[in-house]
Short mmCIF file of C-alpha atoms in Angstrom, two decimals:
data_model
loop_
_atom_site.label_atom_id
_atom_site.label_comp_id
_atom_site.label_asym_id
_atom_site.label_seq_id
_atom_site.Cartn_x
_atom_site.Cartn_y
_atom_site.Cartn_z
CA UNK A 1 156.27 72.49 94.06
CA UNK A 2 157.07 72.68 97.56
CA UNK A 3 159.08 75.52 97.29
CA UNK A 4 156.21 77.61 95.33
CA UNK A 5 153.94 77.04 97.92
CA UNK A 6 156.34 77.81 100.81
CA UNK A 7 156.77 81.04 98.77
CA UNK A 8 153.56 81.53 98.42
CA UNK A 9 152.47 80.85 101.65
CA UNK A 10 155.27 83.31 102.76
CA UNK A 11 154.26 86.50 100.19
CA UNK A 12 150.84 86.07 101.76
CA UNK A 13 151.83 85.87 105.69
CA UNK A 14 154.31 89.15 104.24
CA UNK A 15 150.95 91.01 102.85
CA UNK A 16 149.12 90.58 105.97
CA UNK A 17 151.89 91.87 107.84
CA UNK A 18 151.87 95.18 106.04
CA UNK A 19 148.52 95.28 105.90
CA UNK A 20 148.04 94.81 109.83
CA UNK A 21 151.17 97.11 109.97
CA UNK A 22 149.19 99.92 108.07
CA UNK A 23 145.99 99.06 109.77
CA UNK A 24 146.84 99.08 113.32
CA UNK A 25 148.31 102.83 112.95
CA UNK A 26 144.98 103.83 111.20
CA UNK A 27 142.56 102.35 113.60
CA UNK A 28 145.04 104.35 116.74
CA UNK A 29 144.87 107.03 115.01
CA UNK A 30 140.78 106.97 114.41
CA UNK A 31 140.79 106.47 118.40
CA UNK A 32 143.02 109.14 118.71
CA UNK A 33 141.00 111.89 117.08
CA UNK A 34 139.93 114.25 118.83
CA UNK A 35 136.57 115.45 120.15
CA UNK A 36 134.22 117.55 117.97
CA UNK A 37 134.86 120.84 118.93
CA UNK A 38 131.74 122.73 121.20
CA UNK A 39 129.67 125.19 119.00
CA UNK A 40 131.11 128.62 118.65
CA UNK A 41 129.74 131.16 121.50
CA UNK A 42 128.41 134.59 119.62
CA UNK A 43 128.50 137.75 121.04
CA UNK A 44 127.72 141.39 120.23
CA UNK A 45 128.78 144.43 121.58
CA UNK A 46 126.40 147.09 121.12
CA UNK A 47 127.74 150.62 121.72
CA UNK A 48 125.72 153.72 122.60
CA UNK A 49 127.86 156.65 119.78
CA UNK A 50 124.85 159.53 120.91
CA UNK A 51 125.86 163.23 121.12
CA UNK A 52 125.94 163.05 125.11
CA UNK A 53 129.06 160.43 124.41
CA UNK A 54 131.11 163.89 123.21
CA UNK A 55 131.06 164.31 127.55
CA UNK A 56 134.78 164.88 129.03
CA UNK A 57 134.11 162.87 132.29
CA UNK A 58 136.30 159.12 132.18
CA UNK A 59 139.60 159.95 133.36
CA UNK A 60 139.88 163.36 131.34
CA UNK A 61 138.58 162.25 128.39
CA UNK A 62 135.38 161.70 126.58
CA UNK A 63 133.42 158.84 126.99
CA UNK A 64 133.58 158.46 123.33
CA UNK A 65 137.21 157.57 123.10
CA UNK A 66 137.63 155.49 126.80
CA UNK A 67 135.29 153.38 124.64
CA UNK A 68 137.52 152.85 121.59
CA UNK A 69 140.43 152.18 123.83
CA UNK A 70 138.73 149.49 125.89
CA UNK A 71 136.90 148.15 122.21
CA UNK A 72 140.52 148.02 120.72
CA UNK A 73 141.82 146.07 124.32
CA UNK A 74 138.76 143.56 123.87
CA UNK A 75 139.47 143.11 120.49
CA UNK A 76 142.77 142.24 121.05
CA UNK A 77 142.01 139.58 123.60
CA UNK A 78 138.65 138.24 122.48
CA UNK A 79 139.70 134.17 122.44
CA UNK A 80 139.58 132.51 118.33
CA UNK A 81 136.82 130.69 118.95
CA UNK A 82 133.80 133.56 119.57
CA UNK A 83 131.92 134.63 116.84
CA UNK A 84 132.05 139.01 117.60
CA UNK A 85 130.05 141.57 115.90
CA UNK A 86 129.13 145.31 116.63
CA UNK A 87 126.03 146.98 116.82
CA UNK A 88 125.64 150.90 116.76
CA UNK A 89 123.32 153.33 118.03
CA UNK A 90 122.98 157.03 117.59
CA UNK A 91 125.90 156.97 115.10
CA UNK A 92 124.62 158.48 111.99
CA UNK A 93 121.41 161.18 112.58
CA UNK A 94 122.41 164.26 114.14
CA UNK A 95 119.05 165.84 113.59
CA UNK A 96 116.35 166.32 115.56
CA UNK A 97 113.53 164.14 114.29
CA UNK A 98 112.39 161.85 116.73
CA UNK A 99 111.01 159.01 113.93
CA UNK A 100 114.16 159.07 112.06
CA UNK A 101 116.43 159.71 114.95
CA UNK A 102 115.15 156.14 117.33
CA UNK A 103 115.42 154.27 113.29
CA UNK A 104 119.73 155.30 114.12
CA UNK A 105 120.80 152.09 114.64
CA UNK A 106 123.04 149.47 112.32
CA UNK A 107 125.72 146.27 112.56
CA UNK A 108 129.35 148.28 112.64
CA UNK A 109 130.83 144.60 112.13
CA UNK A 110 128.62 141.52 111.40
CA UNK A 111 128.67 138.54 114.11
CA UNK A 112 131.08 135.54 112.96
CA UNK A 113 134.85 134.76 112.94
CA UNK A 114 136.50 137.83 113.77
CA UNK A 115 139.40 140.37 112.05
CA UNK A 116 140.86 142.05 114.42
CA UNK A 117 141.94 144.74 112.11
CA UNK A 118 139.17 145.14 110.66
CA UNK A 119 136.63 145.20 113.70
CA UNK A 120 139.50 148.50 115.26
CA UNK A 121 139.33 150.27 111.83
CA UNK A 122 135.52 149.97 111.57
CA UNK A 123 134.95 151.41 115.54
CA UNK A 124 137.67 154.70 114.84
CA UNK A 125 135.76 156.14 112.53
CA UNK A 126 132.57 156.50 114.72
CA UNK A 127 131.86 159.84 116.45
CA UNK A 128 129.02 160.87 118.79
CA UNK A 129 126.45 161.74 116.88
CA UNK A 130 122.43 161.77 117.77
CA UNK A 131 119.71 159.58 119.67
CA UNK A 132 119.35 156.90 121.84
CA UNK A 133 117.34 154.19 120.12
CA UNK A 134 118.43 150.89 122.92
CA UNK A 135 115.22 149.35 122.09
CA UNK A 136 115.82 149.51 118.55
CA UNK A 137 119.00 148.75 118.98
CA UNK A 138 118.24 145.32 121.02
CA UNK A 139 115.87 143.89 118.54
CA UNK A 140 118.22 144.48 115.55
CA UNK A 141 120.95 142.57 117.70
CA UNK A 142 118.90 139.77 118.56
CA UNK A 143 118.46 139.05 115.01
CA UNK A 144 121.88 139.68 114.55
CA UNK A 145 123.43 136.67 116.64
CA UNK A 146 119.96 134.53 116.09
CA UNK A 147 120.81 130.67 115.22
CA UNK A 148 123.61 128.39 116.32
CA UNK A 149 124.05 126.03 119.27
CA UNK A 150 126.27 127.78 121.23
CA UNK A 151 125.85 130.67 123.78
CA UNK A 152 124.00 134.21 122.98
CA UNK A 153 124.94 137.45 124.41
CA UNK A 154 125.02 140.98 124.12
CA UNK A 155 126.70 143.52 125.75
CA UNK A 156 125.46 146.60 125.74
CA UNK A 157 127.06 150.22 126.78
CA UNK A 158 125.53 153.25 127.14
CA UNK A 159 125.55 156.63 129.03
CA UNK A 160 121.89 157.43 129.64
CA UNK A 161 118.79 155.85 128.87
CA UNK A 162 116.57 155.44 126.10
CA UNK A 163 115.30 158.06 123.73
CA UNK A 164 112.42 156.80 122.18
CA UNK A 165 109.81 156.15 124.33
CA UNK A 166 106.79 154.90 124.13
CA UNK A 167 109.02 151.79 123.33
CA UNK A 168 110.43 150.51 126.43
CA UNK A 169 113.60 148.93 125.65
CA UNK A 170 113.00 146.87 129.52
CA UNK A 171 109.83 145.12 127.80
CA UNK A 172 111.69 144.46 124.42
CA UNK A 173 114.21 142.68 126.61
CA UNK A 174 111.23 140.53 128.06
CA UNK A 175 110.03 139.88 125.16
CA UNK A 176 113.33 138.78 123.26
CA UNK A 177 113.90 136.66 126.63
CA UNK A 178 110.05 135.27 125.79
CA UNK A 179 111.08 133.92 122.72
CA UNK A 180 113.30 130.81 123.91
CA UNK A 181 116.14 132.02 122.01
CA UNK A 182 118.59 131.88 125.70
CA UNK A 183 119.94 135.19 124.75
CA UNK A 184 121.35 137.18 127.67
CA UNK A 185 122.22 141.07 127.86
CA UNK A 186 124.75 142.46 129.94
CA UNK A 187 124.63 146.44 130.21
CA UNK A 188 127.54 148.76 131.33
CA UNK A 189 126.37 152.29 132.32
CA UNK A 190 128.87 154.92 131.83
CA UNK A 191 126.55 157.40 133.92
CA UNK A 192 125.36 156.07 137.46
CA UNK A 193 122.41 158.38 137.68
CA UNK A 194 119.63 156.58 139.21
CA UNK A 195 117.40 156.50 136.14
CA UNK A 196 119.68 155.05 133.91
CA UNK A 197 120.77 152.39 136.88
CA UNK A 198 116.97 151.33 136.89
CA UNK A 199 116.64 151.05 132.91
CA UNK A 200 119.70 148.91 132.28
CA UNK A 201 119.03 147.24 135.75
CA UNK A 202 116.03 145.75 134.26
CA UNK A 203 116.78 144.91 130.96
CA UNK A 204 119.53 142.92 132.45
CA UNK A 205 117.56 140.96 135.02
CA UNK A 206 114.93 140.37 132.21
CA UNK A 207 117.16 138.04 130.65
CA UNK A 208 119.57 136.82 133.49
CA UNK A 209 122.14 139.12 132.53
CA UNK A 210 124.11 141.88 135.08
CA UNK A 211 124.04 145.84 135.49
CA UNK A 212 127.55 147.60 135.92
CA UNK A 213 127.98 150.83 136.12
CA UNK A 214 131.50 151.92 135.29
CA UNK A 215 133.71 155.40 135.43
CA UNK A 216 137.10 154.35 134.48
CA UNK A 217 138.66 153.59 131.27
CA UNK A 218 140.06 150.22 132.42
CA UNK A 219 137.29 149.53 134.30
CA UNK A 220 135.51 149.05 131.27
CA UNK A 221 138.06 147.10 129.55
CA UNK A 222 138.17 144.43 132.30
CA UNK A 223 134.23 144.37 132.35
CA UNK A 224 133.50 144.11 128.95
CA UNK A 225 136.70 141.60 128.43
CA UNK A 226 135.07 139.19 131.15
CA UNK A 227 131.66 139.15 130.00
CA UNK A 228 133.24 138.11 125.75
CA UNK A 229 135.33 135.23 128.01
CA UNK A 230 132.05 134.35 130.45
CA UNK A 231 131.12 133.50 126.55
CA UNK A 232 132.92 130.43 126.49
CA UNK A 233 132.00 129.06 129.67
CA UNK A 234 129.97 125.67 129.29
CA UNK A 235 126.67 125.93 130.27
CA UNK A 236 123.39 123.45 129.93
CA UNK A 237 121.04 125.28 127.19
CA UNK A 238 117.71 125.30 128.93
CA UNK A 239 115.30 123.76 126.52
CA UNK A 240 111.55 126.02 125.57
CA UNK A 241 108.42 124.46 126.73
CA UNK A 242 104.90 125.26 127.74
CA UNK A 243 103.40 123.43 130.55
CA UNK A 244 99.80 122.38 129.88
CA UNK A 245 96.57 124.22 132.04
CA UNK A 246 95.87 120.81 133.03
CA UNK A 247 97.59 116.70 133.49
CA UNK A 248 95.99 115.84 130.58
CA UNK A 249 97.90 116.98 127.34
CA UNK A 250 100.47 118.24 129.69
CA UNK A 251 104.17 118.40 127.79
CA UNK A 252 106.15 114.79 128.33
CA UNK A 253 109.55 115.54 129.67
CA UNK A 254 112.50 113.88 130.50
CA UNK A 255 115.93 114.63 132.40
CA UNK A 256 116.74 117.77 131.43
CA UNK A 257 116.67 121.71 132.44
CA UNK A 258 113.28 123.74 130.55
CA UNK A 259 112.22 127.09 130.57
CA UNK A 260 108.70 128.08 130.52
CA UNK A 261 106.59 131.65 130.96
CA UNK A 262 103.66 132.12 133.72
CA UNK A 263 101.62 135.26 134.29
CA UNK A 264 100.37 136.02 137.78
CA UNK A 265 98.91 133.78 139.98
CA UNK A 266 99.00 130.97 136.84
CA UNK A 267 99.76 127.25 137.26
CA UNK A 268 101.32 124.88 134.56
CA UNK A 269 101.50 121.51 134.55
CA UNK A 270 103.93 118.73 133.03
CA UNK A 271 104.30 115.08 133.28
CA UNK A 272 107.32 113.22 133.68
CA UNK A 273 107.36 109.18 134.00
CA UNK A 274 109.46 107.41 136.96
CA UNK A 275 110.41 103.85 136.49
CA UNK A 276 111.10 101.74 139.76
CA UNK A 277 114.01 102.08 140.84
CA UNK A 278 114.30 105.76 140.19
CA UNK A 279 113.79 108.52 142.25
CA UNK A 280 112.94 111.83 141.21
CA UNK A 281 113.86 114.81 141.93
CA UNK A 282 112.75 118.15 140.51
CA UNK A 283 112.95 122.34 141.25
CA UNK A 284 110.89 124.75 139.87
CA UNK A 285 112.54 128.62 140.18
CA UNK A 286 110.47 131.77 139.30
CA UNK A 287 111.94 135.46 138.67
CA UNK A 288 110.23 138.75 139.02
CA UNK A 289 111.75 140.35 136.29
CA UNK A 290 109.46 143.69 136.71
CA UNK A 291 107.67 145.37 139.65
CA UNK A 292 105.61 143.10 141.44
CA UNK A 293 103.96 143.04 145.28
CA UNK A 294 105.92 142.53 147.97
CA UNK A 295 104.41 138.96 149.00
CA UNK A 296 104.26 136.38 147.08
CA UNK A 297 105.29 132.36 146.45
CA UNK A 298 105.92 129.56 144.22
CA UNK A 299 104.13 125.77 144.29
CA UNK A 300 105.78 122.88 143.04
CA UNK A 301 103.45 119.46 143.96
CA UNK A 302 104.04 116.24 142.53
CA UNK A 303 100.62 114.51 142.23
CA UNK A 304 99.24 111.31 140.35
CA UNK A 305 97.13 111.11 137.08
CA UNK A 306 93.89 110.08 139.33
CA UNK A 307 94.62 113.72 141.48
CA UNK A 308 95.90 112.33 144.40
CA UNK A 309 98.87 114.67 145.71
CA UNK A 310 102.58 112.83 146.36
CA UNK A 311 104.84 115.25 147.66
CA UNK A 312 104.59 119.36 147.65
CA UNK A 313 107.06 122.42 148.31
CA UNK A 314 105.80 125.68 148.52
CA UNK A 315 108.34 128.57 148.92
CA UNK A 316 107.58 132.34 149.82
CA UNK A 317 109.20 135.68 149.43
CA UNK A 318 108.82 139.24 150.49
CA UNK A 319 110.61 141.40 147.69
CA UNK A 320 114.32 140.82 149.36
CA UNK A 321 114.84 138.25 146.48
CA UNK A 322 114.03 138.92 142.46
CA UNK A 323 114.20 134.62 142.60
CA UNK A 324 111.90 132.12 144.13
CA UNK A 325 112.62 128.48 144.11
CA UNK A 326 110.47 125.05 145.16
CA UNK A 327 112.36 121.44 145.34
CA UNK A 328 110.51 117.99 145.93
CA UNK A 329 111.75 114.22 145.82
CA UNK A 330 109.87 111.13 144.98
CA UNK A 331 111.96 107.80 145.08
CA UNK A 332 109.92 104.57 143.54
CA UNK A 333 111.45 101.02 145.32
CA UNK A 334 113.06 98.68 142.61
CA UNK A 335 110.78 95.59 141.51
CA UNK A 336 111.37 92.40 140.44
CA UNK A 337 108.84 92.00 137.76
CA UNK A 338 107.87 94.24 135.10
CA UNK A 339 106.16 96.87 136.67
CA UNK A 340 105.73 99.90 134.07
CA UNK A 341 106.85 103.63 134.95
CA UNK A 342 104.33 105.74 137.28
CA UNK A 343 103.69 108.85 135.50
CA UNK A 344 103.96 111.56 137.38
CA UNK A 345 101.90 115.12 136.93
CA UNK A 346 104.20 118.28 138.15
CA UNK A 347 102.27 121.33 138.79
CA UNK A 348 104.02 124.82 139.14
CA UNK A 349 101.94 127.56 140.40
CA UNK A 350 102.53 131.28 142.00
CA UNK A 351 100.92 134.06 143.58
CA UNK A 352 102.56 137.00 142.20
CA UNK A 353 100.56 140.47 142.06
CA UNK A 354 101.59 143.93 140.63
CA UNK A 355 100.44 147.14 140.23
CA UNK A 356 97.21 147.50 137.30
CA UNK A 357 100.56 149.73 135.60
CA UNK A 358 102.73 146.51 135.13
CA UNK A 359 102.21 144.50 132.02
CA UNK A 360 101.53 140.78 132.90
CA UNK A 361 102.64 140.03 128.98
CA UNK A 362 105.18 137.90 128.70
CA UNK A 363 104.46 135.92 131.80
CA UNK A 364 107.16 135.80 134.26
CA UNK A 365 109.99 133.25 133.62
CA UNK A 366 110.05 130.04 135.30
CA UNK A 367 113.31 127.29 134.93
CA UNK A 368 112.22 124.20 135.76
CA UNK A 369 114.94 121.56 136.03
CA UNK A 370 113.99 117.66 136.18
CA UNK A 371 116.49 115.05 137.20
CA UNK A 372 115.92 110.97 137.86
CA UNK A 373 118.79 109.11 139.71
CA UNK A 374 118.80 105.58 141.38
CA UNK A 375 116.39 105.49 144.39
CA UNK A 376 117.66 104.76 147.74
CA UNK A 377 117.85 101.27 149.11
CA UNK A 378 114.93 102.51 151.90
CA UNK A 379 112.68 105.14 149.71
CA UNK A 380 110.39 105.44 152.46
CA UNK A 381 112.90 107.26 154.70
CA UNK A 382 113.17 110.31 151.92
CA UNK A 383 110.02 111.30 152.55
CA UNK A 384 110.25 111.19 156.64
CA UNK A 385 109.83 114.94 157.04
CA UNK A 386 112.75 115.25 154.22
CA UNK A 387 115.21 113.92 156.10
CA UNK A 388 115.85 110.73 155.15
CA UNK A 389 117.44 108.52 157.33
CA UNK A 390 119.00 111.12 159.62
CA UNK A 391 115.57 111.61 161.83
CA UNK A 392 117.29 108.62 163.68
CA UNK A 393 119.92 111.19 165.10
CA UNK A 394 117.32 114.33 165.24
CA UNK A 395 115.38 112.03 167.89
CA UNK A 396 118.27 110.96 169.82
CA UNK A 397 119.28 115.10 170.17
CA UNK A 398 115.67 115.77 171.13
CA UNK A 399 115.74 113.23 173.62
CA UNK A 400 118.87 113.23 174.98
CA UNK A 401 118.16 117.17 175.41
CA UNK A 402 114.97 116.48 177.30
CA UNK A 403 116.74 114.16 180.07
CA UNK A 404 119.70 117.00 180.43
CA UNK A 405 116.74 119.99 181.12
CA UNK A 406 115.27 117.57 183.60
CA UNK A 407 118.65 117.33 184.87
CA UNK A 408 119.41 120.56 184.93
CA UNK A 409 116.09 121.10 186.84
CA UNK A 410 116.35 118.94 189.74
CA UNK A 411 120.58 120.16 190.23
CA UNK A 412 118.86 123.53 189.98
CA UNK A 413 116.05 123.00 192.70
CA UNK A 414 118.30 120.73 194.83
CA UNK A 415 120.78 123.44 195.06
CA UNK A 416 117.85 125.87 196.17
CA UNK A 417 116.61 124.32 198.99
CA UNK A 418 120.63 123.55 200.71
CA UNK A 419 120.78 127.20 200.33
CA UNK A 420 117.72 127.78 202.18
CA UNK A 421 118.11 125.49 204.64
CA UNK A 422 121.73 126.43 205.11
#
């Protein structure tokens, strides 16, 4: 009887130990897993295949084939995880009718995981062919590489500019950057005329994208290979909002980075709520992203819900910058009991003017980032003509430079008067 139950007793201690045995493996290995990888960037290169592409002016040959080269080098180096496609434009109407011609635009190779082979055979069998639909072309990319949560971008190349006016492919890019989506355009011009430097010099800046004008072969490789990599570089996805006319029934927000739209001379509002303890901190950056007048400024003000103004930046510019940017502070001192958040009202205003030609639809873009970390042991000292505790050492310069001029004046005058009585 003993025996059984030392057996027994044994046959279960034996089961736990292979159980724990199998267990302990499994639960290492469930810590062990890896991360969930980041969402897959998508990008699109959109190529310009018009007649004036047939042109015999990148290092002896035509600007046609330095672009399949450098396509065929991208392709070859674009890293696994990007999502590529390719967009066309001019490739397949040779005629002459304007309505048909700026319709010449279509996906070469759909956005998503990529075949190499596939993607080169599909771009050798274009040739230069008729218009120069870019504003066409940009709206049927941005619904091309629409939805996921990774990065947007398109990279467009071209030799001249649009074709098919009166749609101006610089206020389709507006509007596409209008529409939240975070989708920015890079352009490459293979022509550095001024005209075409102006067109794809705006449609870039309207969605925080960069102009490059290029007249080498490999010069377009590298470019176009470092935008498909800048890709994959993590960034914080600014979040779509629209601040309120008013406090009340202003958009709530928290820590985060937002993007927002304000026509000339407009204010917004938003509310964000700072516990004690907290200090806030928040910057408010607006972009000209078409002709405006020469002067002009940005408000960011921090004020209560009974009206009463906190803290205030106001910022200026003269046209040397296409960016304007405001910053405030405003600490709240820790509390012992249960003292409830302060709610805070942010209002961003600007005084931007253009000429009656400019369109003030979409408003001009504003980022406005928001950020609450612990308050300082003495909040009061932020505040002190912003800077903090270090007006204790500003005061000691001032006066120790007072008491060396007076110094300096009475060696000076002493000197003076043993020379003239000398």
């Amino acid at each position: 009887m003993i025996i059984r139950k030392l057996l027994t007793a044994g046959l279960g201690a034996g089961l736990l130990a292979f159980a724990a045995g199998g267990l302990l493996p499994t639960l290492a290995a469930a810590d062990e897993q890896p991360a969930a990888a980041p969402p897959a960037p998508k990008v699109e290169l959109v190529l310009d295949v018009s007649g004036s592409m047939n042109a015999r002016d990148i290092d002896g040959q035509t600007r046609m084939s330095a672009a399949k080269q450098a396509f065929d080098d991208v392709l070859d180096s674009t890293p696994a995880n990007v999502e590529l496609g390719i967009r066309t434009l001019g490739a397949d109407y040779p005629g002459n009718d304007r309505k048909t011609g700026c319709k010449d635009t279509r996906q070469l190779y759909p956005v998503g995981p990529l075949d190499r082979n596939e993607a080169k055979t599909a771009v050798a069998t274009l040739a230069p062919t008729g218009w120069t639909p870019i504003g066409p072309a940009l709206l049927r990319a941005a619904d091309d590489i629409k939805g996921g949560s990774g990065t947007h971008r398109l990279v467009l190349i071209t030799d001249g500019e649009d074709t098919c006016a009166p749609l101006n492919p610089c206020d389709v890019a507006r509007d596409i950057a209008a529409k939240g989506i975070h989708l920015v355009i890079d352009t490459l011009g293979l022509v550095p005329d001024a005209s075409t430097r102006n067109q794809l010099s705006c449609i870039a800046e309207a969605t925080g994208g960069t102009y490059t004008a290029v007249q080498h072969r490999q010069q377009l490789t590298t470019k176009v290979k470092q935008l498909v990599d800048r890709s994959t570089d993590v960034q914080v996805a600014p979040v779509a909002t629209q601040g309120g006319a008013q406090c009340t029934g202003a958009p709530q927000l928290k820590a985060g980075v937002y993007t927002d739209r304000e026509t000339f001379s407009q204010n917004r509002w938003y509310r964000v709520d700072v516990p004690p303890g907290q200090e806030l901190r928040a910057s408010a950056s607006i972009s000209d992203d078409r002709a405006v007048n020469a002067d002009y400024g940005i408000l960011l003000r921090g004020v209560t819900l009974h009206g009463r103004e906190i803290v205030r930046d106001d910022e200026g510019g003269t046209g040397r910058t296409d960016v304007v940017s405001a910053g405030i502070r405003y600490p709240k001192p820790s509390t012992d009991d249960d003292t409830p958040p302060e709610t805070v009202c942010l209002q961003v205003g600007n005084s931007f003017s253009a000429p009656a030609s400019v369109k003030v639809s979409p408003g001009l873009p504003v980022e406005l980032s928001i950020d609450l970390v612990p308050s300082p042991d003495q909040p009061s000292d932020v505040a002190f003509y912003g800077l903090g505790s270090g007006w204790w050492l500003l005061g000691a310069l001032a006066a120790t430079g007072a008491v060396m001029g007076l110094l300096s004046g009475w060696i000076a005058r002493w000197r003076l008067n043993v020379r003239r009585n000398a």
